[in-house]
mmCIF file of C-alpha atoms in Angstrom:
data_model
loop_
_atom_site.group_PDB
_atom_site.id
_atom_site.type_symbol
_atom_site.label_atom_id
_atom_site.label_comp_id
_atom_site.label_asym_id
_atom_site.label_seq_id
_atom_site.Cartn_x
_atom_site.Cartn_y
_atom_site.Cartn_z
ATOM 1 C CA MET A 1 -24.210 12.396 6.889
ATOM 2 C CA THR A 2 -21.435 14.983 7.204
ATOM 3 C CA LEU A 3 -17.989 15.310 5.659
ATOM 4 C CA GLU A 4 -14.796 16.551 7.309
ATOM 5 C CA PHE A 5 -11.739 17.967 5.543
ATOM 6 C CA CYS A 6 -8.500 17.561 7.514
ATOM 7 C CA GLY A 7 -10.360 17.661 10.802
ATOM 8 C CA ARG A 8 -12.454 20.705 9.835
ATOM 9 C CA SER A 9 -16.129 20.838 9.001
ATOM 10 C CA THR A 10 -15.716 23.189 6.028
ATOM 11 C CA PHE A 11 -13.573 22.835 2.932
ATOM 12 C CA PRO A 12 -11.719 26.210 3.083
ATOM 13 C CA ALA A 13 -10.823 25.704 6.747
ATOM 14 C CA GLY A 14 -9.617 22.185 5.991
ATOM 15 C CA VAL A 15 -7.366 23.346 3.141
ATOM 16 C CA THR A 16 -5.884 26.075 5.327
ATOM 17 C CA GLU A 17 -5.232 23.552 8.113
ATOM 18 C CA MET A 18 -3.546 21.172 5.656
ATOM 19 C CA LEU A 19 -1.238 23.918 4.371
ATOM 20 C CA ALA A 20 -0.502 25.280 7.828
ATOM 21 C CA SER A 21 0.397 21.950 9.400
ATOM 22 C CA GLY A 22 2.006 20.246 6.433
ATOM 23 C CA ARG A 23 -0.366 17.320 6.967
ATOM 24 C CA LEU A 24 -1.369 14.957 4.213
ATOM 25 C CA PRO A 25 -4.993 15.339 3.100
ATOM 26 C CA GLU A 26 -7.505 13.318 5.086
ATOM 27 C CA LEU A 27 -11.272 13.064 4.742
ATOM 28 C CA ALA A 28 -13.836 11.569 7.079
ATOM 29 C CA VAL A 29 -17.499 10.731 6.650
ATOM 30 C CA ARG A 30 -19.699 10.804 9.734
ATOM 31 C CA LEU A 31 -23.147 9.328 10.045
ATOM 32 C CA ASP A 32 -25.104 10.794 12.967
ATOM 33 C CA GLY A 33 -21.790 12.008 14.366
ATOM 34 C CA VAL A 34 -20.047 8.606 14.155
ATOM 35 C CA THR A 35 -17.085 8.143 11.797
ATOM 36 C CA VAL A 36 -17.905 5.465 9.208
ATOM 37 C CA ALA A 37 -15.387 6.107 6.406
ATOM 38 C CA ARG A 38 -12.020 7.699 5.933
ATOM 39 C CA GLY A 39 -10.086 8.613 2.812
ATOM 40 C CA ARG A 40 -6.716 10.048 1.885
ATOM 41 C CA PRO A 41 -6.850 11.492 -1.643
ATOM 42 C CA MET A 42 -3.698 11.822 -3.680
ATOM 43 C CA LEU A 43 -2.770 15.367 -4.621
ATOM 44 C CA GLY A 44 -1.167 15.118 -8.028
ATOM 45 C CA ASP A 45 0.259 18.630 -7.870
ATOM 46 C CA ARG A 46 0.482 20.162 -4.412
ATOM 47 C CA LEU A 47 2.114 23.324 -5.732
ATOM 48 C CA TRP A 48 -0.889 24.615 -7.663
ATOM 49 C CA LEU A 49 -3.716 25.159 -5.225
ATOM 50 C CA SER A 50 -6.520 24.838 -7.776
ATOM 51 C CA ARG A 51 -5.318 21.367 -8.786
ATOM 52 C CA SER A 52 -4.942 20.276 -5.175
ATOM 53 C CA CYS A 53 -8.474 21.433 -4.401
ATOM 54 C CA ASN A 54 -9.853 19.564 -7.417
ATOM 55 C CA ASP A 55 -8.159 16.343 -6.283
ATOM 56 C CA LEU A 56 -9.372 16.807 -2.720
ATOM 57 C CA LEU A 57 -12.968 17.445 -3.765
ATOM 58 C CA ALA A 58 -12.948 14.536 -6.237
ATOM 59 C CA GLY A 59 -11.721 12.269 -3.438
ATOM 60 C CA ALA A 60 -14.529 13.540 -1.231
ATOM 61 C CA ILE A 61 -17.106 12.609 -3.873
ATOM 62 C CA SER A 62 -15.623 9.099 -4.181
ATOM 63 C CA LEU A 63 -15.685 8.672 -0.400
ATOM 64 C CA VAL A 64 -19.352 9.661 -0.225
ATOM 65 C CA VAL A 65 -20.170 7.209 -3.045
ATOM 66 C CA GLN A 66 -18.269 4.498 -1.166
ATOM 67 C CA SER A 67 -20.211 5.231 2.028
ATOM 68 C CA VAL A 68 -23.557 5.063 0.235
ATOM 69 C CA ALA A 69 -22.596 1.744 -1.433
ATOM 70 C CA ARG A 70 -21.594 0.232 1.917
ATOM 71 C CA PHE A 71 -24.726 1.601 3.601
ATOM 72 C CA SER A 72 -26.886 -0.010 0.899
ATOM 73 C CA ALA A 73 -25.063 -3.323 1.371
ATOM 74 C CA GLY A 74 -25.420 -3.171 5.169
ATOM 75 C CA LYS A 75 -21.625 -2.935 5.616
ATOM 76 C CA LEU A 76 -21.237 0.638 6.822
ATOM 77 C CA VAL A 77 -19.840 0.261 10.340
ATOM 78 C CA PRO A 78 -18.165 2.642 12.811
ATOM 79 C CA ILE A 79 -14.391 3.007 12.579
ATOM 80 C CA ALA A 80 -11.891 4.454 14.999
ATOM 81 C CA ASP A 81 -11.373 8.196 14.979
ATOM 82 C CA SER A 82 -8.021 9.680 14.049
ATOM 83 C CA PRO A 83 -6.267 11.700 16.741
ATOM 84 C CA ALA A 84 -7.607 15.239 16.852
ATOM 85 C CA PRO A 85 -5.292 17.543 14.892
ATOM 86 C CA THR A 86 -3.432 20.343 16.590
ATOM 87 C CA LEU A 87 -4.983 23.349 14.916
ATOM 88 C CA LYS A 88 -2.556 25.937 13.600
ATOM 89 C CA THR A 89 -2.984 29.667 13.664
ATOM 90 C CA GLY A 90 -2.373 32.146 10.882
ATOM 91 C CA GLY A 91 -4.107 32.935 7.611
ATOM 92 C CA PHE A 92 -4.093 31.144 4.303
ATOM 93 C CA ALA A 93 -1.613 33.465 2.591
ATOM 94 C CA ARG A 94 0.882 33.143 5.432
ATOM 95 C CA HIS A 95 1.140 29.403 4.943
ATOM 96 C CA TYR A 96 0.608 28.970 1.204
ATOM 97 C CA LEU A 97 2.881 31.681 -0.223
ATOM 98 C CA PRO A 98 6.151 30.411 1.362
ATOM 99 C CA PHE A 99 5.249 26.874 0.292
ATOM 100 C CA PHE A 100 4.524 28.070 -3.252
ATOM 101 C CA CYS A 101 7.803 29.978 -3.546
ATOM 102 C CA ARG A 102 9.854 27.016 -2.340
ATOM 103 C CA GLY A 103 8.025 24.763 -4.781
ATOM 104 C CA VAL A 104 8.725 27.005 -7.770
ATOM 105 C CA VAL A 105 12.448 27.054 -6.931
ATOM 106 C CA ASP A 106 12.545 23.279 -6.486
ATOM 107 C CA ARG A 107 10.884 22.719 -9.858
ATOM 108 C CA ALA A 108 13.268 25.092 -11.593
ATOM 109 C CA MET A 109 16.220 23.183 -10.145
ATOM 110 C CA GLN A 110 14.705 19.873 -11.224
ATOM 111 C CA LYS A 111 14.215 21.150 -14.765
ATOM 112 C CA LEU A 112 17.840 22.233 -14.929
ATOM 113 C CA ARG A 113 18.945 18.838 -13.635
ATOM 114 C CA LEU A 114 16.890 16.869 -16.156
ATOM 115 C CA GLY A 115 17.774 19.110 -19.068
ATOM 116 C CA ARG A 116 15.634 18.297 -22.086
ATOM 117 C CA ARG A 117 13.777 15.523 -20.295
ATOM 118 C CA PRO A 118 10.422 16.758 -18.912
ATOM 119 C CA PHE A 119 10.389 13.713 -16.620
ATOM 120 C CA TYR A 120 12.445 10.568 -16.338
ATOM 121 C CA TRP A 121 12.029 6.963 -15.189
ATOM 122 C CA GLN A 122 14.425 4.034 -15.039
ATOM 123 C CA VAL A 123 13.908 0.271 -15.119
ATOM 124 C CA ALA A 124 16.367 -2.030 -13.374
ATOM 125 C CA TYR A 125 16.780 -5.788 -13.089
ATOM 126 C CA ARG A 126 18.819 -8.416 -11.287
ATOM 127 C CA LEU A 127 19.267 -12.185 -11.276
ATOM 128 C CA ILE A 128 18.747 -13.848 -7.895
ATOM 129 C CA GLY A 129 18.226 -17.357 -6.665
ATOM 130 C CA GLY A 130 16.683 -16.847 -3.249
ATOM 131 C CA PRO A 131 14.351 -14.395 -1.504
ATOM 132 C CA GLY A 132 13.708 -11.097 -3.252
ATOM 133 C CA VAL A 133 12.214 -7.749 -2.349
ATOM 134 C CA ALA A 134 8.749 -9.234 -1.835
ATOM 135 C CA GLU A 135 10.109 -11.575 0.828
ATOM 136 C CA THR A 136 12.602 -9.304 2.601
ATOM 137 C CA GLY A 137 10.724 -6.029 2.224
ATOM 138 C CA GLN A 138 14.082 -4.340 1.545
ATOM 139 C CA LEU A 139 16.059 -3.208 -1.490
ATOM 140 C CA ASP A 140 19.118 -5.110 -0.378
ATOM 141 C CA GLY A 141 21.194 -8.018 -1.649
ATOM 142 C CA THR A 142 22.433 -8.289 -5.234
ATOM 143 C CA PRO A 143 22.581 -4.833 -6.901
ATOM 144 C CA PHE A 144 20.145 -4.034 -9.688
ATOM 145 C CA THR A 145 21.380 -3.209 -13.193
ATOM 146 C CA VAL A 146 19.798 -0.230 -14.958
ATOM 147 C CA LEU A 147 18.194 -0.866 -18.346
ATOM 148 C CA ALA A 148 20.054 1.729 -20.413
ATOM 149 C CA ASP A 149 18.278 4.295 -22.598
ATOM 150 C CA ASP A 150 19.529 6.721 -25.248
ATOM 151 C CA GLY A 151 18.252 9.907 -23.608
ATOM 152 C CA GLN A 152 15.436 10.247 -26.152
ATOM 153 C CA ARG A 153 13.047 8.058 -24.190
ATOM 154 C CA PHE A 154 12.539 6.417 -20.832
ATOM 155 C CA TYR A 155 11.436 2.944 -19.739
ATOM 156 C CA ALA A 156 8.983 2.158 -16.935
ATOM 157 C CA ASP A 157 6.427 -0.389 -15.654
ATOM 158 C CA PRO A 158 8.557 -3.547 -16.061
ATOM 159 C CA PHE A 159 6.908 -6.971 -16.285
ATOM 160 C CA VAL A 160 8.899 -10.149 -16.875
ATOM 161 C CA LEU A 161 7.703 -13.476 -18.297
ATOM 162 C CA GLU A 162 9.555 -16.786 -18.359
ATOM 163 C CA ARG A 163 8.781 -18.949 -21.388
ATOM 164 C CA ASP A 164 10.573 -22.040 -22.702
ATOM 165 C CA GLY A 165 13.528 -21.351 -20.452
ATOM 166 C CA ARG A 166 13.925 -17.755 -21.686
ATOM 167 C CA HIS A 167 13.107 -14.496 -19.863
ATOM 168 C CA TYR A 168 11.350 -11.605 -21.613
ATOM 169 C CA LEU A 169 11.170 -8.124 -20.155
ATOM 170 C CA PHE A 170 8.170 -6.009 -21.205
ATOM 171 C CA VAL A 171 8.224 -2.269 -20.489
ATOM 172 C CA GLU A 172 6.431 0.940 -21.228
ATOM 173 C CA GLU A 173 8.659 2.849 -23.639
ATOM 174 C CA PHE A 174 7.995 6.585 -23.679
ATOM 175 C CA PRO A 175 9.668 8.502 -26.544
ATOM 176 C CA TYR A 176 9.786 12.208 -25.720
ATOM 177 C CA ALA A 177 9.245 13.033 -29.406
ATOM 178 C CA THR A 178 5.736 11.539 -29.480
ATOM 179 C CA GLY A 179 4.724 11.988 -25.830
ATOM 180 C CA ARG A 180 2.860 8.687 -25.938
ATOM 181 C CA GLY A 181 3.765 5.357 -24.373
ATOM 182 C CA VAL A 182 4.212 2.149 -26.378
ATOM 183 C CA ILE A 183 4.960 -1.402 -25.254
ATOM 184 C CA SER A 184 8.425 -2.810 -25.924
ATOM 185 C CA VAL A 185 10.237 -6.061 -25.147
ATOM 186 C CA THR A 186 13.783 -7.320 -24.720
ATOM 187 C CA GLU A 187 15.088 -10.816 -24.065
ATOM 188 C CA LEU A 188 17.636 -11.816 -21.446
ATOM 189 C CA GLY A 189 20.863 -12.758 -23.184
ATOM 190 C CA ASP A 190 23.181 -15.618 -22.381
ATOM 191 C CA ASP A 191 25.463 -13.082 -20.669
ATOM 192 C CA GLY A 192 22.750 -12.262 -18.126
ATOM 193 C CA THR A 193 21.876 -8.821 -19.526
ATOM 194 C CA PHE A 194 18.896 -7.355 -21.357
ATOM 195 C CA GLY A 195 19.448 -5.581 -24.661
ATOM 196 C CA VAL A 196 17.721 -2.553 -26.156
ATOM 197 C CA PRO A 197 13.920 -3.024 -26.086
ATOM 198 C CA ARG A 198 12.040 -3.097 -29.384
ATOM 199 C CA VAL A 199 8.463 -1.868 -29.910
ATOM 200 C CA VAL A 200 5.888 -4.654 -30.154
ATOM 201 C CA LEU A 201 2.589 -2.860 -29.473
ATOM 202 C CA GLU A 202 1.545 0.666 -30.398
ATOM 203 C CA GLU A 203 -1.841 2.388 -30.470
ATOM 204 C CA PRO A 204 -2.985 5.952 -31.245
ATOM 205 C CA HIS A 205 -3.276 6.433 -27.463
ATOM 206 C CA HIS A 206 -0.912 5.992 -24.522
ATOM 207 C CA LEU A 207 -0.082 2.458 -23.373
ATOM 208 C CA SER A 208 1.701 1.414 -20.180
ATOM 209 C CA TYR A 209 1.755 -1.281 -17.453
ATOM 210 C CA PRO A 210 2.234 -4.262 -19.841
ATOM 211 C CA GLN A 211 0.846 -7.007 -17.621
ATOM 212 C CA VAL A 212 1.750 -10.147 -19.556
ATOM 213 C CA PHE A 213 0.681 -13.660 -18.530
ATOM 214 C CA ALA A 214 -0.019 -17.193 -19.760
ATOM 215 C CA HIS A 215 -3.518 -18.678 -19.807
ATOM 216 C CA ASP A 216 -4.840 -21.876 -21.422
ATOM 217 C CA GLY A 217 -1.671 -22.376 -23.453
ATOM 218 C CA GLU A 218 -1.594 -18.848 -24.870
ATOM 219 C CA ILE A 219 0.113 -15.596 -23.908
ATOM 220 C CA PHE A 220 -1.990 -12.506 -23.194
ATOM 221 C CA MET A 221 -1.388 -8.931 -22.161
ATOM 222 C CA ILE A 222 -3.622 -6.349 -20.474
ATOM 223 C CA PRO A 223 -1.842 -2.996 -20.764
ATOM 224 C CA GLU A 224 -3.194 0.200 -19.288
ATOM 225 C CA SER A 225 -5.052 2.376 -21.786
ATOM 226 C CA GLY A 226 -7.052 4.615 -19.472
ATOM 227 C CA THR A 227 -6.630 7.697 -21.672
ATOM 228 C CA ALA A 228 -8.652 5.881 -24.344
ATOM 229 C CA ARG A 229 -11.277 4.994 -21.722
ATOM 230 C CA GLU A 230 -11.054 1.298 -22.526
ATOM 231 C CA LEU A 231 -9.368 -1.841 -21.246
ATOM 232 C CA VAL A 232 -8.281 -4.326 -23.907
ATOM 233 C CA LEU A 233 -7.080 -7.923 -23.759
ATOM 234 C CA TYR A 234 -4.322 -8.546 -26.307
ATOM 235 C CA ARG A 235 -3.240 -12.000 -27.473
ATOM 236 C CA ALA A 236 0.191 -12.946 -28.772
ATOM 237 C CA ALA A 237 -0.253 -14.054 -32.378
ATOM 238 C CA GLN A 238 3.507 -14.560 -32.562
ATOM 239 C CA PHE A 239 5.235 -14.229 -29.197
ATOM 240 C CA PRO A 240 6.785 -11.883 -28.258
ATOM 241 C CA ASP A 241 6.653 -9.617 -31.334
ATOM 242 C CA ARG A 242 3.122 -9.630 -32.721
ATOM 243 C CA TRP A 243 0.004 -8.867 -30.675
ATOM 244 C CA VAL A 244 -3.636 -8.642 -31.725
ATOM 245 C CA ARG A 245 -6.653 -7.115 -29.992
ATOM 246 C CA ASP A 246 -8.515 -10.132 -28.651
ATOM 247 C CA THR A 247 -11.344 -8.657 -26.538
ATOM 248 C CA VAL A 248 -12.382 -5.224 -25.296
ATOM 249 C CA LEU A 249 -12.969 -5.923 -21.610
ATOM 250 C CA MET A 250 -14.292 -2.499 -20.578
ATOM 251 C CA THR A 251 -15.362 0.682 -22.322
ATOM 252 C CA ASN A 252 -16.015 4.227 -21.136
ATOM 253 C CA LYS A 253 -13.878 3.710 -18.026
ATOM 254 C CA ASP A 254 -10.615 5.355 -16.970
ATOM 255 C CA PHE A 255 -9.271 2.224 -15.261
ATOM 256 C CA ASN A 256 -5.580 2.294 -14.365
ATOM 257 C CA ASP A 257 -3.012 -0.462 -13.771
ATOM 258 C CA ALA A 258 -5.686 -3.153 -13.771
ATOM 259 C CA THR A 259 -4.074 -6.209 -12.149
ATOM 260 C CA LEU A 260 -5.405 -9.689 -12.843
ATOM 261 C CA LEU A 261 -6.147 -12.507 -10.417
ATOM 262 C CA GLU A 262 -7.700 -15.897 -11.134
ATOM 263 C CA SER A 263 -9.162 -17.492 -8.012
ATOM 264 C CA ASP A 264 -11.573 -20.384 -7.544
ATOM 265 C CA GLY A 265 -12.692 -20.334 -11.158
ATOM 266 C CA ARG A 266 -13.390 -16.596 -11.248
ATOM 267 C CA PHE A 267 -11.340 -13.724 -12.648
ATOM 268 C CA TRP A 268 -10.737 -10.450 -10.849
ATOM 269 C CA LEU A 269 -9.235 -7.109 -11.812
ATOM 270 C CA LEU A 270 -7.995 -4.697 -9.145
ATOM 271 C CA GLY A 271 -6.967 -1.184 -10.120
ATOM 272 C CA THR A 272 -7.711 2.484 -9.664
ATOM 273 C CA GLU A 273 -10.526 4.223 -11.459
ATOM 274 C CA ARG A 274 -10.861 7.911 -12.117
ATOM 275 C CA PHE A 275 -14.470 8.980 -11.735
ATOM 276 C CA GLY A 276 -14.520 12.257 -13.656
ATOM 277 C CA TYR A 277 -11.931 14.577 -12.125
ATOM 278 C CA GLY A 278 -9.319 13.901 -9.503
ATOM 279 C CA SER A 279 -6.334 11.622 -9.272
ATOM 280 C CA ALA A 280 -5.991 8.406 -11.253
ATOM 281 C CA SER A 281 -4.043 6.868 -8.375
ATOM 282 C CA ASP A 282 -6.135 6.966 -5.197
ATOM 283 C CA THR A 283 -9.516 5.291 -5.766
ATOM 284 C CA MET A 284 -9.545 1.489 -5.912
ATOM 285 C CA ALA A 285 -12.168 -0.362 -7.925
ATOM 286 C CA VAL A 286 -12.640 -4.099 -8.407
ATOM 287 C CA TYR A 287 -14.269 -5.984 -11.279
ATOM 288 C CA SER A 288 -14.947 -9.691 -11.780
ATOM 289 C CA ALA A 289 -15.942 -12.076 -14.547
ATOM 290 C CA PRO A 290 -16.675 -15.782 -15.033
ATOM 291 C CA SER A 291 -14.002 -15.999 -17.756
ATOM 292 C CA LEU A 292 -11.006 -14.003 -18.906
ATOM 293 C CA ARG A 293 -12.940 -12.464 -21.780
ATOM 294 C CA GLY A 294 -15.837 -11.413 -19.546
ATOM 295 C CA PRO A 295 -18.402 -10.131 -19.108
ATOM 296 C CA TRP A 296 -16.768 -7.931 -16.465
ATOM 297 C CA VAL A 297 -18.994 -6.410 -13.779
ATOM 298 C CA ALA A 298 -18.231 -3.865 -11.075
ATOM 299 C CA HIS A 299 -18.120 -4.933 -7.436
ATOM 300 C CA THR A 300 -21.152 -3.786 -5.469
ATOM 301 C CA LEU A 301 -18.893 -1.975 -2.961
ATOM 302 C CA ASN A 302 -16.992 0.101 -5.541
ATOM 303 C CA PRO A 303 -15.120 2.289 -4.881
ATOM 304 C CA ILE A 304 -13.330 -0.003 -2.447
ATOM 305 C CA ALA A 305 -11.017 2.609 -0.923
ATOM 306 C CA VAL A 306 -9.772 6.181 -1.352
ATOM 307 C CA ASP A 307 -6.124 6.227 -0.303
ATOM 308 C CA HIS A 308 -2.957 7.671 -1.807
ATOM 309 C CA SER A 309 -0.838 4.794 -0.430
ATOM 310 C CA ALA A 310 -2.995 1.670 -0.595
ATOM 311 C CA THR A 311 -4.956 1.508 -3.833
ATOM 312 C CA ARG A 312 -2.984 1.693 -7.113
ATOM 313 C CA PRO A 313 -1.249 -1.597 -7.993
ATOM 314 C CA GLY A 314 2.474 -1.600 -8.692
ATOM 315 C CA GLY A 315 2.912 -5.087 -10.104
ATOM 316 C CA ALA A 316 1.337 -8.519 -10.368
ATOM 317 C CA LEU A 317 -0.065 -10.243 -7.286
ATOM 318 C CA ILE A 318 2.500 -12.315 -5.385
ATOM 319 C CA ARG A 319 1.782 -15.680 -3.787
ATOM 320 C CA GLN A 320 3.488 -16.130 -0.425
ATOM 321 C CA GLY A 321 2.548 -19.466 1.060
ATOM 322 C CA GLY A 322 -1.210 -19.410 1.357
ATOM 323 C CA ALA A 323 -1.441 -15.622 1.106
ATOM 324 C CA LEU A 324 -1.740 -13.217 -1.812
ATOM 325 C CA VAL A 325 0.160 -9.938 -1.692
ATOM 326 C CA LEU A 326 -0.479 -6.929 -3.924
ATOM 327 C CA PRO A 327 2.293 -4.375 -4.525
ATOM 328 C CA VAL A 328 0.704 -0.918 -4.138
ATOM 329 C CA GLN A 329 2.091 2.492 -4.978
ATOM 330 C CA ASN A 330 2.710 5.094 -2.290
ATOM 331 C CA GLY A 331 1.722 8.484 -3.664
ATOM 332 C CA SER A 332 1.492 10.286 -0.329
ATOM 333 C CA ARG A 333 4.042 12.928 -1.329
ATOM 334 C CA ALA A 334 4.471 12.379 -5.050
ATOM 335 C CA TYR A 335 3.582 9.910 -7.783
ATOM 336 C CA GLY A 336 6.200 7.156 -7.834
ATOM 337 C CA GLY A 337 7.327 7.969 -4.310
ATOM 338 C CA GLY A 338 7.414 4.409 -3.034
ATOM 339 C CA LEU A 339 5.837 0.974 -2.938
ATOM 340 C CA GLY A 340 4.195 -1.169 -0.273
ATOM 341 C CA LEU A 341 3.139 -4.812 0.011
ATOM 342 C CA MET A 342 -0.512 -5.293 0.916
ATOM 343 C CA ARG A 343 -1.997 -8.675 1.870
ATOM 344 C CA LEU A 344 -5.324 -9.555 0.286
ATOM 345 C CA ASP A 345 -7.443 -10.907 3.138
ATOM 346 C CA ARG A 346 -10.771 -11.331 1.376
ATOM 347 C CA LEU A 347 -12.018 -11.063 -2.192
ATOM 348 C CA ASP A 348 -15.460 -12.276 -3.161
ATOM 349 C CA ASP A 349 -18.774 -10.942 -4.425
ATOM 350 C CA PHE A 350 -19.687 -9.680 -0.957
ATOM 351 C CA ASP A 351 -16.558 -7.945 0.317
ATOM 352 C CA VAL A 352 -12.999 -6.849 -0.444
ATOM 353 C CA ARG A 353 -10.535 -6.574 2.421
ATOM 354 C CA LEU A 354 -6.847 -5.755 2.312
ATOM 355 C CA ALA A 355 -4.379 -5.386 5.164
ATOM 356 C CA PRO A 356 -2.472 -2.107 5.568
ATOM 357 C CA PRO A 357 0.532 -1.974 3.214
ATOM 358 C CA ARG A 358 3.978 -2.857 4.521
ATOM 359 C CA PRO A 359 6.382 -0.270 3.034
ATOM 360 C CA ILE A 360 9.387 -1.532 1.122
ATOM 361 C CA GLY A 361 12.475 -0.103 2.772
ATOM 362 C CA PRO A 362 15.443 1.443 0.967
ATOM 363 C CA GLY A 363 18.697 -0.380 0.482
ATOM 364 C CA PRO A 364 21.984 -0.421 -1.393
ATOM 365 C CA ALA A 365 20.704 -2.699 -4.167
ATOM 366 C CA TRP A 366 18.717 0.168 -5.736
ATOM 367 C CA ALA A 367 19.891 3.536 -4.479
ATOM 368 C CA ARG A 368 16.845 5.578 -5.406
ATOM 369 C CA ALA A 369 14.311 7.481 -3.323
ATOM 370 C CA GLY A 370 11.719 4.762 -3.881
ATOM 371 C CA ILE A 371 10.316 2.251 -6.312
ATOM 372 C CA HIS A 372 7.153 2.284 -8.391
ATOM 373 C CA THR A 373 6.813 -1.276 -9.743
ATOM 374 C CA LEU A 374 7.945 -4.704 -8.543
ATOM 375 C CA ASN A 375 7.722 -7.959 -10.508
ATOM 376 C CA ARG A 376 9.537 -11.261 -10.725
ATOM 377 C CA ALA A 377 9.578 -14.375 -12.896
ATOM 378 C CA GLY A 378 11.923 -17.199 -11.969
ATOM 379 C CA ARG A 379 15.316 -15.745 -11.104
ATOM 380 C CA VAL A 380 14.709 -12.340 -12.735
ATOM 381 C CA GLU A 381 13.441 -9.525 -10.501
ATOM 382 C CA VAL A 382 12.590 -6.095 -11.920
ATOM 383 C CA VAL A 383 11.840 -2.661 -10.437
ATOM 384 C CA ASP A 384 11.540 0.908 -11.633
ATOM 385 C CA SER A 385 11.534 4.387 -10.142
ATOM 386 C CA ALA A 386 11.591 8.034 -11.068
ATOM 387 C CA GLY A 387 15.089 8.978 -12.187
#
């Protein structure tokens, strides 16, 4: 078994090629000279070379683990080769230093633009009666309305739930003063607008991605809490304001944006898992259980994929006719850079197969560079993006 970095057989040569050509990182595993796996790690910070190298190497480890798991299961098969790269000339310094200088200037300008905000996200919503973004694949139609903030915090990761004829919008609220996300909620008013969210769930660690859903007559939530290395099922003791820890589903795992699916009497969670170092957004893992409260077990083929644009969920699964579609984040250039719609072709104990993501195109309804989350309940559709 051999490993290739950006078309090169050694890591330093592969990094130099990536910098020289401006290509996105790509890895390939060969078995007896035949390509059997390919991965595209997400580089969380392309400016700092040491961080990029860490992400690239961590992705390589995950890809090797994936290849071994598929080999053991008898599912490691040849795949088509990528076109041979056009190799660039010139040394490392010649290509990296200009890139580094441009990056430093760009970040300085961004800091001046944001002012006191170290980073900024915005949630937006709209009321529609017909097809939405999931159906059209475009940010067109009725314009979205921004959920206003006071400048001391931002809102992200919107999920919406319809209950008793009312719509509730759950978001990650991130106060800059604490540097830690909490879960907040606001209800759609009779005038068709959402008010200021109020905090309903707070822990000593960061919370985000408030996936809220109904099951067996009760309301539950599975927020992301990867920094605490646990995944917890919360139950609404008094909806929507009071939540209690119902069951710890996983421990000692950095599992991100875990997205729930119930199918044929079994429960599934799809998300990204950070195995040690590397990005939290490029390595898909799948878990299943006989009931919502577990026990949850890892799929035998984990990690399912290593890809910056086809692994990290960006919203609840969407049913379109007889198909299931998963919104997935596109982190090819930057975290929050875009979203795609990926059809789930097979999910069982023996295999996981997803079609290539169909990118969501820009449009006048939400004039931002891209979106990061997409959800809908009834006539309320919600998105978010980096400000």
